[in-house]
Amino acid sequence: MPHYAVFNFIVGILFLILGFVFLLLSIRWEKPSGNQRGITNKSGVWTGSIFMLLGVATILITLLTK
């Protein structure tokens, strides 16, 4: 594997971890009170999802273009 492929793979894994952390934080911040249900921090969920998609895309592109 060339050096840039290894670097891209590491960056993809970091994106995945970062997205997972964002998702966990946004779910943990939620404190349902009364009839309020669901995840209240929607922006954290979107940020985490986008980071995870970026990570998956980076890893897939790296693996497909070797």
Short mmCIF file of C-alpha atoms in Angstrom, two decimals:
data_model
loop_
_atom_site.label_atom_id
_atom_site.label_comp_id
_atom_site.label_asym_id
_atom_site.label_seq_id
_atom_site.Cartn_x
_atom_site.Cartn_y
_atom_site.Cartn_z
CA MET A 1 0.00 0.00 0.00
CA PRO A 2 1.32 3.46 -0.82
CA HIS A 3 1.85 5.96 1.96
CA TYR A 4 -1.12 8.14 0.99
CA ALA A 5 -3.43 5.12 1.14
CA VAL A 6 -2.34 4.35 4.70
CA PHE A 7 -2.82 8.03 5.60
CA ASN A 8 -6.32 8.07 4.05
CA PHE A 9 -7.22 4.88 5.91
CA ILE A 10 -6.14 6.42 9.23
CA VAL A 11 -8.07 9.62 8.46
CA GLY A 12 -11.18 7.55 7.65
CA ILE A 13 -10.93 5.69 10.95
CA LEU A 14 -10.50 8.99 12.82
CA PHE A 15 -13.62 10.36 11.09
CA LEU A 16 -15.55 7.24 12.16
CA ILE A 17 -14.42 7.59 15.78
CA LEU A 18 -15.21 11.31 15.80
CA GLY A 19 -18.70 10.70 14.40
CA PHE A 20 -19.34 7.95 16.94
CA VAL A 21 -18.28 10.27 19.79
CA PHE A 22 -20.60 13.02 18.49
CA LEU A 23 -23.50 10.54 18.38
CA LEU A 24 -22.79 9.28 21.90
CA LEU A 25 -22.52 12.80 23.30
CA SER A 26 -25.73 13.96 21.66
CA ILE A 27 -27.62 10.96 23.03
CA ARG A 28 -26.13 11.32 26.52
CA TRP A 29 -27.00 15.03 26.73
CA GLU A 30 -30.66 14.19 26.35
CA LYS A 31 -32.58 14.38 29.63
CA PRO A 32 -36.22 13.53 29.00
CA SER A 33 -38.53 15.42 31.35
CA GLY A 34 -42.26 14.72 31.34
CA ASN A 35 -43.60 13.91 27.89
CA GLN A 36 -40.44 15.03 26.07
CA ARG A 37 -39.00 12.02 24.26
CA GLY A 38 -36.37 11.43 21.63
CA ILE A 39 -32.99 12.97 21.02
CA THR A 40 -33.08 16.69 21.75
CA ASN A 41 -29.66 17.54 20.31
CA LYS A 42 -30.37 17.00 16.61
CA SER A 43 -27.33 18.96 15.42
CA GLY A 44 -25.00 16.59 17.25
CA VAL A 45 -26.67 13.62 15.60
CA TRP A 46 -26.33 15.23 12.16
CA THR A 47 -22.69 16.13 12.79
CA GLY A 48 -21.91 12.62 13.99
CA SER A 49 -23.70 11.04 11.04
CA ILE A 50 -21.87 13.24 8.54
CA PHE A 51 -18.49 12.45 10.14
CA MET A 52 -19.27 8.71 10.09
CA LEU A 53 -20.32 8.90 6.43
CA LEU A 54 -17.11 10.79 5.61
CA GLY A 55 -15.08 8.12 7.38
CA VAL A 56 -16.82 5.26 5.56
CA ALA A 57 -16.45 7.06 2.22
CA THR A 58 -12.75 7.74 2.83
CA ILE A 59 -12.05 4.11 3.75
CA LEU A 60 -14.05 2.78 0.78
CA ILE A 61 -12.35 5.09 -1.71
CA THR A 62 -8.95 4.14 -0.28
CA LEU A 63 -9.70 0.43 -0.57
CA LEU A 64 -11.20 0.67 -4.06
CA THR A 65 -8.38 2.74 -5.58
CA LYS A 66 -5.40 0.71 -4.44
#
